[in-house]
Coordinates of C-alpha atoms and ligand atoms in Angstrom, one line a residue:
Chain Q
X11 CA 22.9 -94.7 -107.4
X12 CA 22.6 -94.2 -111.2
X13 CA 21.0 -90.8 -110.6
X14 CA 24.2 -89.6 -109.0
X15 CA 26.2 -90.4 -112.2
X16 CA 23.6 -89.7 -114.8
X17 CA 22.4 -86.1 -115.2
X18 CA 19.3 -85.3 -113.1
X19 CA 17.7 -83.9 -116.3
X20 CA 18.6 -85.0 -119.8
X21 CA 16.9 -83.4 -122.7
X22 CA 17.5 -84.9 -126.2
X23 CA 16.3 -83.6 -129.6
X24 CA 13.4 -81.7 -128.0
X25 CA 11.2 -79.9 -130.5
X26 CA 8.0 -78.0 -129.8
X27 CA 5.5 -76.2 -132.0
X28 CA 2.7 -73.7 -131.6
X29 CA 0.5 -74.7 -134.5
X30 CA 2.8 -74.2 -137.5
X31 CA 5.3 -72.1 -135.6
X32 CA 8.3 -74.1 -134.5
X33 CA 9.5 -72.7 -131.1
X34 CA 12.1 -75.4 -130.2
X35 CA 14.2 -77.2 -132.8
X36 CA 16.1 -80.2 -131.4
X37 CA 17.2 -78.9 -128.0
X38 CA 19.9 -81.0 -126.3
X39 CA 20.9 -80.2 -122.8
X40 CA 21.4 -81.5 -119.3
X41 CA 21.5 -80.5 -115.7
X42 CA 23.5 -82.5 -113.1
X43 CA 22.4 -82.9 -109.5
X44 CA 23.5 -79.9 -107.4
X45 CA 24.2 -77.6 -110.3
X46 CA 22.8 -74.2 -111.1
X47 CA 22.6 -74.0 -114.9
X48 CA 21.4 -70.9 -116.7
X49 CA 20.1 -70.4 -120.2
X50 CA 20.6 -67.0 -121.8
X51 CA 19.1 -65.9 -125.0
X52 CA 17.3 -63.0 -126.7
X53 CA 13.6 -62.3 -126.7
X54 CA 11.6 -65.1 -128.4
X55 CA 14.5 -67.5 -128.4
X56 CA 12.2 -70.2 -126.9
X57 CA 13.4 -70.2 -123.3
X58 CA 10.0 -70.0 -121.7
X59 CA 8.8 -72.7 -124.2
X60 CA 11.6 -75.0 -123.1
X61 CA 10.8 -74.6 -119.4
X62 CA 7.1 -75.1 -120.0
X63 CA 7.8 -78.2 -122.0
X64 CA 9.9 -79.5 -119.2
X65 CA 7.1 -78.9 -116.7
X66 CA 4.7 -80.7 -119.0
X67 CA 2.2 -77.8 -119.5
X68 CA 3.2 -77.7 -123.2
X69 CA 3.2 -80.8 -125.3
X70 CA 6.4 -81.6 -127.1
X71 CA 6.5 -82.4 -130.7
X72 CA 9.7 -84.6 -130.9
X73 CA 12.5 -85.7 -128.6
X74 CA 12.7 -86.9 -125.1
X75 CA 13.1 -85.8 -121.5
X76 CA 14.6 -87.9 -118.8
X77 CA 14.4 -87.0 -115.1
X78 CA 16.4 -88.9 -112.5
X79 CA 16.8 -91.7 -115.1
X80 CA 13.1 -91.9 -115.8
X81 CA 11.5 -91.2 -119.1
X82 CA 9.0 -88.4 -118.4
X83 CA 8.5 -87.3 -122.0
X84 CA 4.8 -88.0 -121.9
X85 CA 4.1 -87.5 -118.3
X86 CA 1.3 -85.0 -117.4
X87 CA 2.3 -81.8 -115.5
X88 CA 0.9 -82.8 -112.2
X89 CA 2.8 -86.0 -112.1
X90 CA 6.1 -84.2 -112.8
X91 CA 5.4 -81.9 -109.9
X92 CA 5.0 -85.0 -107.7
X93 CA 8.5 -86.1 -108.9
X94 CA 9.9 -82.8 -107.8
X95 CA 10.0 -80.6 -110.9
X96 CA 8.9 -77.2 -109.6
X97 CA 8.5 -74.1 -111.7
X98 CA 8.8 -70.4 -110.9
X99 CA 7.0 -69.1 -114.0
X100 CA 7.8 -66.0 -116.1
X101 CA 5.7 -63.1 -115.0
X102 CA 5.2 -64.8 -111.6
X103 CA 1.6 -65.9 -112.3
X104 CA 0.1 -65.2 -108.9
X105 CA -3.3 -66.4 -107.9
X106 CA -4.1 -62.7 -107.5
X107 CA -7.3 -62.9 -105.6
X108 CA -6.0 -65.5 -103.1
X109 CA -4.0 -64.5 -100.1
X110 CA -0.2 -64.7 -100.0
X111 CA -0.5 -67.5 -97.4
X112 CA -2.9 -69.4 -99.7
X113 CA -0.6 -69.0 -102.7
X114 CA 2.3 -70.4 -100.7
X115 CA 0.2 -73.3 -99.2
X116 CA -1.1 -74.2 -102.6
X117 CA 2.5 -74.7 -103.8
X118 CA 2.4 -77.9 -101.6
X119 CA -0.6 -79.2 -103.4
X120 CA 1.3 -82.4 -104.5
X121 CA 2.1 -82.9 -100.8
X122 CA -1.2 -81.8 -99.4
X123 CA -1.7 -84.9 -97.2
X124 CA 1.7 -84.2 -95.4
X125 CA 0.4 -81.9 -92.7
X126 CA 3.8 -81.5 -91.0
X127 CA 5.3 -80.3 -94.3
X128 CA 2.6 -77.7 -94.9
X129 CA 3.7 -76.2 -91.6
X130 CA 7.4 -76.6 -91.9
X131 CA 7.6 -75.7 -95.5
X132 CA 5.8 -72.4 -95.1
X133 CA 7.8 -71.6 -92.0
X134 CA 10.9 -72.1 -94.2
X135 CA 9.5 -69.8 -96.8
X136 CA 8.8 -67.1 -94.3
X137 CA 12.3 -67.4 -92.9
X138 CA 13.7 -67.0 -96.4
X139 CA 11.4 -64.0 -97.1
X140 CA 10.4 -62.4 -93.7
X141 CA 8.5 -59.6 -95.4
X142 CA 5.9 -62.1 -96.7
X143 CA 4.9 -62.9 -93.1
X144 CA 3.5 -59.4 -92.7
X145 CA 1.7 -59.7 -96.0
X146 CA 0.4 -63.3 -95.4
X147 CA -3.3 -62.3 -95.3
X148 CA -3.1 -59.8 -98.3
X149 CA -4.3 -60.8 -101.7
X150 CA -1.2 -61.7 -103.7
X151 CA -2.3 -59.4 -106.5
X152 CA -1.8 -56.3 -104.2
X153 CA 2.0 -57.0 -103.7
X154 CA 4.8 -55.3 -105.4
X155 CA 6.6 -57.1 -108.2
X156 CA 9.5 -58.1 -106.0
X157 CA 7.3 -59.4 -103.3
X158 CA 5.3 -61.4 -105.9
X159 CA 8.5 -62.9 -107.1
X160 CA 9.2 -64.0 -103.6
X161 CA 5.8 -65.6 -103.4
X162 CA 6.4 -67.3 -106.7
X163 CA 9.7 -68.7 -105.5
X164 CA 8.2 -69.7 -102.1
X165 CA 5.2 -71.4 -103.8
X166 CA 7.6 -73.5 -105.9
X167 CA 9.8 -74.4 -102.9
X168 CA 6.6 -75.7 -101.2
X169 CA 6.6 -78.4 -103.9
X170 CA 9.8 -79.8 -102.4
X171 CA 11.7 -79.4 -105.7
X172 CA 14.5 -81.8 -106.7
X173 CA 14.8 -79.5 -109.8
X174 CA 13.8 -75.9 -109.6
X175 CA 13.0 -74.2 -112.9
X176 CA 13.2 -70.4 -112.8
X177 CA 12.0 -68.3 -115.7
X178 CA 13.4 -64.8 -115.6
X179 CA 13.2 -64.3 -111.8
X180 CA 14.6 -60.7 -112.2
X181 CA 12.2 -59.5 -114.8
X182 CA 10.7 -56.1 -114.0
X183 CA 12.4 -55.7 -110.7
X184 CA 14.4 -52.8 -109.3
X185 CA 18.2 -53.3 -109.4
X186 CA 18.4 -53.6 -105.6
X187 CA 15.8 -56.3 -105.6
X188 CA 17.4 -58.1 -108.5
X189 CA 20.5 -58.5 -106.4
X190 CA 18.4 -59.8 -103.5
X191 CA 16.7 -62.4 -105.6
X192 CA 20.0 -63.6 -107.2
X193 CA 21.5 -63.9 -103.7
X194 CA 18.6 -66.1 -102.6
X195 CA 18.8 -68.3 -105.6
X196 CA 22.6 -68.7 -105.2
X197 CA 22.1 -69.5 -101.5
X198 CA 19.4 -72.1 -102.4
X199 CA 21.9 -73.7 -104.8
X200 CA 24.7 -73.7 -102.3
X201 CA 22.4 -75.5 -99.9
X202 CA 22.0 -78.2 -102.4
X203 CA 19.1 -77.2 -104.7
X204 CA 19.5 -78.1 -108.4
X205 CA 18.4 -75.2 -110.5
X206 CA 17.8 -74.4 -114.2
X207 CA 17.3 -70.7 -114.6
X208 CA 16.4 -68.7 -117.7
X209 CA 17.6 -65.1 -117.6
X210 CA 17.9 -62.0 -119.8
X211 CA 20.1 -60.6 -117.2
X212 CA 22.9 -62.8 -118.5
X213 CA 25.8 -61.3 -116.5
X214 CA 24.2 -61.7 -113.1
X215 CA 23.0 -65.1 -114.0
X216 CA 26.3 -66.4 -115.2
X217 CA 28.0 -65.0 -112.1
X218 CA 26.0 -67.4 -109.8
X219 CA 25.7 -70.3 -112.2
X220 CA 28.3 -73.1 -112.7
X221 CA 27.3 -73.7 -116.3
X222 CA 25.3 -72.0 -119.0
X223 CA 23.7 -72.5 -122.4
X224 CA 23.1 -70.0 -125.1
X225 CA 19.8 -70.3 -126.9
X226 CA 19.0 -68.8 -130.3
X227 CA 15.8 -69.2 -132.3
X228 CA 14.8 -72.4 -130.7
X229 CA 18.1 -74.2 -130.5
X230 CA 21.0 -74.4 -128.1
X231 CA 24.1 -72.9 -129.9
X232 CA 26.6 -73.0 -127.2
X233 CA 27.1 -74.8 -123.9
X234 CA 30.0 -74.2 -121.5
X235 CA 31.1 -73.4 -118.0
X236 CA 29.8 -70.1 -116.7
X237 CA 33.3 -68.6 -116.5
X238 CA 34.0 -69.6 -120.1
X239 CA 30.8 -68.0 -121.3
X240 CA 31.5 -64.8 -119.4
X241 CA 34.9 -64.7 -121.1
X242 CA 33.6 -65.6 -124.6
X243 CA 33.9 -62.7 -127.0
X244 CA 30.6 -63.4 -128.9
X245 CA 28.6 -63.9 -125.8
X246 CA 30.0 -60.7 -124.4
X247 CA 29.0 -58.8 -127.5
X248 CA 25.5 -60.4 -127.8
X249 CA 24.4 -60.7 -124.2
X250 CA 26.7 -58.9 -121.9
X251 CA 26.6 -55.5 -123.6
X252 CA 30.3 -55.1 -124.3
Chain H
X19 CA -45.3 -57.0 -89.3
X20 CA -48.5 -57.9 -91.1
X21 CA -49.2 -61.5 -91.6
X22 CA -49.3 -61.2 -95.4
X23 CA -45.8 -59.8 -95.2
X24 CA -44.6 -62.5 -92.9
X25 CA -46.2 -65.2 -95.0
X26 CA -44.5 -63.7 -98.1
X27 CA -41.3 -63.7 -96.3
X28 CA -41.5 -67.3 -95.4
X29 CA -42.5 -68.4 -98.9
X30 CA -39.9 -66.1 -100.4
X31 CA -37.0 -67.4 -98.3
X32 CA -38.1 -71.0 -99.0
X33 CA -38.2 -70.7 -102.8
X34 CA -35.2 -68.3 -102.6
X35 CA -33.2 -71.1 -101.0
X36 CA -33.7 -73.2 -104.1
X37 CA -32.6 -70.3 -106.2
X38 CA -29.6 -69.9 -103.9
X39 CA -28.5 -73.5 -104.5
X40 CA -28.9 -73.2 -108.2
X41 CA -27.1 -69.8 -108.2
X42 CA -24.3 -71.3 -106.1
X43 CA -23.9 -73.9 -108.8
X44 CA -23.6 -71.2 -111.5
X45 CA -21.1 -69.3 -109.4
X46 CA -18.9 -72.3 -108.8
X47 CA -18.6 -73.2 -112.5
X48 CA -18.1 -69.6 -113.4
X49 CA -15.4 -69.3 -110.8
X50 CA -13.4 -72.2 -112.1
X51 CA -13.8 -71.7 -115.8
X52 CA -15.4 -68.2 -116.5
X53 CA -18.3 -70.2 -118.2
X54 CA -21.9 -69.6 -117.4
X55 CA -23.4 -73.1 -117.4
X56 CA -26.9 -72.8 -118.8
X57 CA -27.5 -76.5 -118.2
X58 CA -27.6 -75.8 -114.5
X59 CA -31.4 -75.8 -114.3
X60 CA -31.5 -79.2 -115.9
X61 CA -29.6 -80.7 -112.9
X62 CA -32.6 -79.5 -110.8
X63 CA -35.1 -81.1 -113.1
X64 CA -33.1 -84.4 -113.4
X65 CA -32.8 -84.6 -109.6
X66 CA -36.5 -84.1 -109.0
X67 CA -37.8 -86.3 -111.9
X68 CA -35.4 -89.1 -111.1
X69 CA -36.6 -89.2 -107.5
X70 CA -40.2 -89.3 -108.8
X71 CA -39.5 -92.3 -111.0
X72 CA -37.5 -94.1 -108.4
X73 CA -40.4 -93.7 -105.9
X74 CA -42.8 -94.9 -108.5
X75 CA -41.0 -98.2 -108.9
X76 CA -41.0 -98.8 -105.2
X77 CA -37.5 -97.6 -104.1
X78 CA -37.6 -96.5 -100.4
X79 CA -37.9 -92.7 -100.0
X80 CA -34.4 -91.9 -98.6
X81 CA -32.7 -94.3 -101.0
X82 CA -34.6 -92.7 -103.9
X83 CA -33.5 -89.2 -102.9
X84 CA -29.9 -90.4 -102.6
X85 CA -29.9 -92.2 -106.0
X86 CA -31.5 -89.1 -107.6
X87 CA -28.6 -87.0 -106.3
X88 CA -26.2 -89.6 -107.7
X89 CA -27.9 -89.4 -111.1
X90 CA -27.8 -85.6 -111.1
X91 CA -24.1 -85.7 -110.3
X92 CA -23.5 -88.2 -113.1
X93 CA -25.3 -85.9 -115.5
X94 CA -23.0 -83.1 -114.4
X95 CA -19.9 -85.3 -114.9
X96 CA -21.0 -86.5 -118.3
X97 CA -21.8 -83.0 -119.4
X98 CA -18.2 -81.9 -118.5
X99 CA -16.5 -85.0 -119.8
X100 CA -18.3 -85.3 -123.2
X101 CA -19.4 -81.7 -124.0
X102 CA -17.2 -79.2 -122.2
X103 CA -13.8 -81.0 -122.0
X104 CA -13.6 -82.0 -125.7
X105 CA -14.1 -78.3 -126.6
X106 CA -11.3 -77.2 -124.4
X107 CA -9.8 -74.9 -127.0
X108 CA -13.2 -73.2 -127.6
X109 CA -13.7 -69.7 -126.4
X110 CA -15.8 -68.9 -123.3
X111 CA -18.7 -67.8 -125.5
X112 CA -18.7 -71.0 -127.6
X113 CA -18.6 -73.0 -124.4
X114 CA -21.6 -71.2 -123.0
X115 CA -23.4 -72.0 -126.3
X116 CA -22.5 -75.6 -125.8
X117 CA -24.1 -75.5 -122.3
X118 CA -27.2 -74.1 -123.9
X119 CA -27.2 -76.9 -126.4
X120 CA -26.7 -79.4 -123.7
X121 CA -29.7 -78.0 -121.7
X122 CA -31.9 -78.3 -124.8
X123 CA -30.7 -81.8 -125.3
X124 CA -31.3 -82.8 -121.7
X125 CA -34.8 -81.3 -121.8
X126 CA -35.6 -83.3 -124.9
X127 CA -34.3 -86.4 -123.4
X128 CA -36.5 -85.8 -120.3
X129 CA -39.5 -85.3 -122.5
X130 CA -38.9 -88.7 -124.1
X131 CA -38.4 -90.4 -120.7
X132 CA -41.0 -88.7 -118.6
X133 CA -43.5 -87.2 -121.0
X134 CA -45.2 -83.8 -120.4
X135 CA -46.9 -84.7 -117.1
X136 CA -46.4 -82.7 -113.9
X137 CA -45.2 -84.6 -110.9
X138 CA -44.4 -83.9 -107.3
X139 CA -42.7 -85.6 -104.4
X140 CA -44.3 -86.2 -101.0
X141 CA -43.1 -83.9 -98.3
X142 CA -40.0 -85.2 -96.4
X143 CA -41.7 -85.3 -93.0
X144 CA -45.4 -84.7 -92.9
X145 CA -47.6 -81.7 -93.7
X146 CA -48.5 -80.4 -90.3
X147 CA -47.6 -76.7 -90.4
X148 CA -46.4 -74.5 -87.5
X149 CA -48.5 -71.4 -87.1
X150 CA -46.9 -68.0 -86.5
X151 CA -49.7 -65.6 -86.1
X152 CA -51.9 -66.4 -89.1
X153 CA -48.9 -67.2 -91.2
X154 CA -47.8 -70.8 -91.6
X155 CA -44.5 -72.5 -91.9
X156 CA -44.6 -76.0 -93.3
X157 CA -42.1 -78.8 -92.3
X158 CA -41.0 -78.9 -96.0
X159 CA -40.1 -75.2 -95.8
X160 CA -37.9 -75.9 -92.8
X161 CA -36.3 -78.8 -94.7
X162 CA -35.6 -76.5 -97.7
X163 CA -34.1 -73.7 -95.5
X164 CA -32.2 -76.0 -93.2
X165 CA -30.6 -78.2 -95.8
X166 CA -29.8 -75.2 -97.9
X167 CA -28.1 -73.5 -94.9
X168 CA -26.1 -76.7 -94.2
X169 CA -25.0 -77.0 -97.9
X170 CA -24.1 -73.4 -98.2
X171 CA -22.0 -73.6 -95.0
X172 CA -20.2 -76.7 -96.2
X173 CA -19.5 -75.1 -99.6
X174 CA -18.2 -72.0 -97.9
X175 CA -15.9 -74.0 -95.6
X176 CA -14.7 -76.1 -98.6
X177 CA -13.6 -73.0 -100.6
X178 CA -12.1 -71.2 -97.6
X179 CA -10.7 -73.9 -95.4
X180 CA -9.6 -76.8 -97.6
X181 CA -6.6 -77.0 -99.9
X182 CA -8.8 -78.8 -102.6
X183 CA -11.3 -75.9 -102.4
X184 CA -8.5 -73.3 -102.8
X185 CA -7.0 -75.4 -105.6
X186 CA -10.3 -75.0 -107.5
X187 CA -10.1 -71.3 -107.1
X188 CA -6.5 -71.4 -108.2
X189 CA -7.6 -73.1 -111.5
X190 CA -9.7 -70.1 -112.3
X191 CA -7.2 -67.5 -111.1
X192 CA -4.4 -68.9 -113.2
X193 CA -4.8 -72.3 -114.9
X194 CA -1.2 -72.5 -116.0
X195 CA 0.2 -71.6 -112.6
X196 CA -2.2 -74.2 -111.2
X197 CA -0.8 -76.9 -113.5
X198 CA 2.7 -75.9 -112.6
X199 CA 2.1 -76.6 -108.9
X200 CA 0.6 -80.0 -109.7
X201 CA -3.1 -79.3 -109.7
X202 CA -4.8 -81.5 -112.2
X203 CA -6.8 -78.8 -113.8
X204 CA -9.0 -81.1 -116.0
X205 CA -9.9 -83.2 -113.0
X206 CA -10.8 -80.1 -111.0
X207 CA -13.1 -79.0 -113.7
X208 CA -14.9 -82.3 -113.6
X209 CA -15.2 -81.9 -109.8
X210 CA -16.7 -78.4 -110.2
X211 CA -19.4 -79.7 -112.5
X212 CA -20.1 -82.6 -110.2
X213 CA -20.5 -80.3 -107.2
X214 CA -22.7 -77.9 -109.1
X215 CA -24.9 -80.8 -110.3
X216 CA -25.1 -82.0 -106.7
X217 CA -26.3 -78.6 -105.5
X218 CA -28.8 -78.3 -108.4
X219 CA -30.1 -81.8 -107.8
X220 CA -30.5 -81.1 -104.1
X221 CA -32.5 -78.0 -104.9
X222 CA -34.7 -80.0 -107.2
X223 CA -35.4 -82.6 -104.5
X224 CA -36.1 -80.0 -101.8
X225 CA -38.7 -78.0 -103.7
X226 CA -40.3 -80.9 -105.6
X227 CA -42.8 -81.4 -102.7
X228 CA -43.7 -77.6 -102.9
X229 CA -43.6 -76.8 -106.6
X230 CA -44.6 -79.2 -109.4
X231 CA -41.9 -80.6 -111.5
X232 CA -41.9 -81.6 -115.2
X233 CA -39.5 -82.1 -118.0
X234 CA -39.1 -78.4 -118.6
X235 CA -39.0 -77.2 -114.9
X236 CA -35.3 -76.7 -115.2
X237 CA -35.6 -73.8 -117.6
X238 CA -37.3 -71.4 -115.2
X239 CA -35.3 -72.5 -112.2
X240 CA -32.1 -72.2 -114.1
X241 CA -33.0 -68.7 -115.2
X242 CA -33.9 -67.7 -111.6
X243 CA -30.7 -69.2 -110.3
X244 CA -28.8 -67.3 -113.0
X245 CA -30.6 -64.1 -111.9
X246 CA -29.6 -64.9 -108.3
X247 CA -25.9 -65.4 -109.4
X248 CA -26.0 -62.1 -111.4
X249 CA -27.6 -60.3 -108.5
X250 CA -24.8 -61.5 -106.2
X251 CA -22.1 -60.8 -108.6
X252 CA -21.1 -63.8 -110.8
X253 CA -18.2 -65.6 -109.4
X254 CA -19.0 -64.8 -105.8
X255 CA -20.6 -67.9 -104.4
X256 CA -21.9 -66.4 -101.2
X257 CA -23.2 -63.4 -103.2
X258 CA -25.2 -65.9 -105.3
X259 CA -26.7 -67.3 -102.2
X260 CA -27.7 -63.9 -100.9
X261 CA -29.0 -63.0 -104.4
X262 CA -31.2 -66.2 -104.4
X263 CA -32.8 -65.4 -101.1
X264 CA -33.3 -61.7 -102.0
X265 CA -34.9 -62.8 -105.3
X266 CA -37.2 -65.3 -103.7
X267 CA -38.4 -62.7 -101.2
X268 CA -38.9 -60.0 -103.7
X269 CA -40.8 -62.4 -106.0
X270 CA -43.1 -63.5 -103.3
X271 CA -43.7 -60.0 -101.9
X272 CA -44.5 -58.9 -105.4
X273 CA -46.9 -61.9 -105.8
X274 CA -48.5 -61.2 -102.4
X275 CA -48.7 -57.4 -102.6
X276 CA -49.3 -56.9 -106.3
X277 CA -50.4 -59.9 -108.1
X278 CA -49.1 -63.5 -108.5
X279 CA -49.2 -63.0 -112.2
X280 CA -46.1 -60.8 -111.9
X281 CA -44.1 -63.5 -110.0
X282 CA -41.9 -64.6 -112.8
X283 CA -41.7 -61.2 -114.4
X284 CA -40.2 -59.8 -111.3
X285 CA -37.1 -62.0 -111.5
X286 CA -36.5 -60.9 -115.1
X287 CA -37.0 -57.3 -114.4
X288 CA -34.5 -57.5 -111.6
X289 CA -32.1 -59.5 -113.8
X290 CA -32.3 -56.8 -116.6
X291 CA -32.0 -53.9 -114.1
X292 CA -29.0 -55.4 -112.5
X293 CA -27.3 -56.2 -115.8
X294 CA -28.0 -52.7 -117.0
X295 CA -27.1 -50.6 -113.9
X296 CA -24.9 -52.8 -111.8
X297 CA -23.4 -55.6 -113.9
X298 CA -20.9 -56.5 -111.2
X299 CA -23.7 -57.4 -108.9
X300 CA -24.3 -56.2 -105.3
X301 CA -22.0 -58.5 -103.4
X302 CA -19.4 -59.0 -106.1
X303 CA -15.8 -58.0 -105.6
X304 CA -14.6 -60.7 -107.9
X305 CA -17.1 -59.6 -110.5
X306 CA -15.7 -56.3 -111.2
X307 CA -12.6 -57.5 -113.1
X308 CA -14.4 -60.3 -114.7
X309 CA -17.4 -58.7 -116.3
Ligands
LIG24 N1 1.2 -69.3 -126.9 C1 1.9 -69.2 -128.1 N2 1.3 -69.3 -129.3 C2 2.1 -69.1 -130.4 N3 3.4 -68.8 -130.4 C3 4.0 -68.7 -129.3 C4 3.3 -68.8 -128.0 N4 4.2 -68.6 -127.0 C5 5.3 -68.3 -127.6 N5 5.2 -68.3 -128.9 C6 6.3 -68.1 -129.9 O1 7.4 -69.0 -129.6 C7 8.6 -68.4 -129.7 C8 9.4 -68.6 -128.4 O2 8.7 -67.9 -127.4 P1 9.2 -68.0 -125.9 O3 8.2 -67.3 -125.1 O4 9.5 -69.4 -125.5 O5 10.5 -67.1 -125.9 P2 11.4 -66.6 -124.7 O6 12.8 -67.0 -125.1 O7 10.9 -67.0 -123.4 O8 11.2 -65.0 -124.9 P3 11.3 -63.9 -123.8 O9 12.7 -63.6 -123.5 O10 10.6 -62.8 -124.4 O11 10.5 -64.4 -122.6 C9 8.4 -67.0 -130.0 O12 8.5 -66.8 -131.4 C10 7.0 -66.7 -129.7 O13 6.4 -65.8 -130.5
LIG25 MG1 10.2 -66.1 -121.8

């Protein structure tokens, strides 16, 4: 019951360093169940670092992360996946030499003993992205950027996410494809998926999100509803181009 | 086909099977970590020498073989856990140097335990050969080829049919993406070393009745296995197997047709030629972007 009232994800005072370089300085933020929250910010603001720290592939330096009421600050990455934190990484990070089907199946690694899910989950992914069905046997590295992004999303969905982290899903895609990808993400959210999405394409992201944060040089400087951020004068100037 | 040729072929495929298993071990570790594990040959030696010692103290034959494999696997796990993993931030080249150090250490340890004597194991099931023309095929040769074929088949199925096998490949293709989907990359690395050590140990047991073994037997076999893996295109497990068999046959043809003095030289001439003219190997598609 508590998880319905508490935020699904609660980040407090999170700091992270690469050697001597501080990339996150005391990040506070939260995501409630069912929300689509977006983080906008310039290059090198620390957005990717934040998501990777949430996934557990980067160690944090200070602060805490709670997920569904549980302290996961020191939990290794593979345990967090088991809890339902799934990550669509920046740059897609395909297993290039493996087939599309293998990439998608591997997304269910945490549920590999659940044979019926392996079948149903990949059927769902192919329903969501029918084009991947024709490419299932191709090495993932041979796909176009947009198709790879679909594989990356499909792979994360196979992990049965309770929280889906998306790192710049529109990066490097043609405008038409960008719209497609945002439509899919918005639909996933409407169907009940909680999402935390990092985007440089702030306008499109804020249009489908309910809330947003602005990140600057490793810290959250502003948090508000998506419509407030879209109307905010400074946000418009800095991130929306007018 | 002349009988000399046939005999060379039989001998070559037999010894080539051992190279294939060692080469397969090289390929697996290279595949998951881009590291060439030069301690691979020591797994072969540890397997064979442990079996010799266990037999000497009266352990039944089959049990001794099994325990020797367990010991080889343990050495592989210990190597990963205490030499490779602590150096996780080291570059690939430094890690390779660590494996060379580990192999020298293991050889030294073997010298202390077993001395410099040569040993051999009894054949698994008798010595009565089958005659094919005037060529002979010993039961041990059949064991070597048969067990190698089974192991290679199982490894192939493992990497192509099981999610754990594919997860191992995923660790090498993209370790960060692998962690992000919940693959425990460190544990998989441990697994890869264990599997490679198992294959090396098996090679050692299989050929110990044919070739003498001693504390330093791993060095030559390791280099031959490495040549096999290079011939097949590093990182291509089935290429390494083919490379091993080809190497064994060429070696024994060379020994039969020219002079047995050239036997070891042949492997290294081939190794150098391949590295020089075709560094991606003959069967390697994965090799091209790695080398
Ligand atoms: N592996 C690393 N080692 C050292 N410094 C790093 C590393 N990765 C990122 N950084 C630094 O940390 C800071 C934050 O980087 P991060 O990639 O998190 O930013 P970002 O907001 O995702 O940027 P972008 O919009 O370009 O993706 C940057 O100053 C970057 O140079
Ligand atoms: Mg980034």
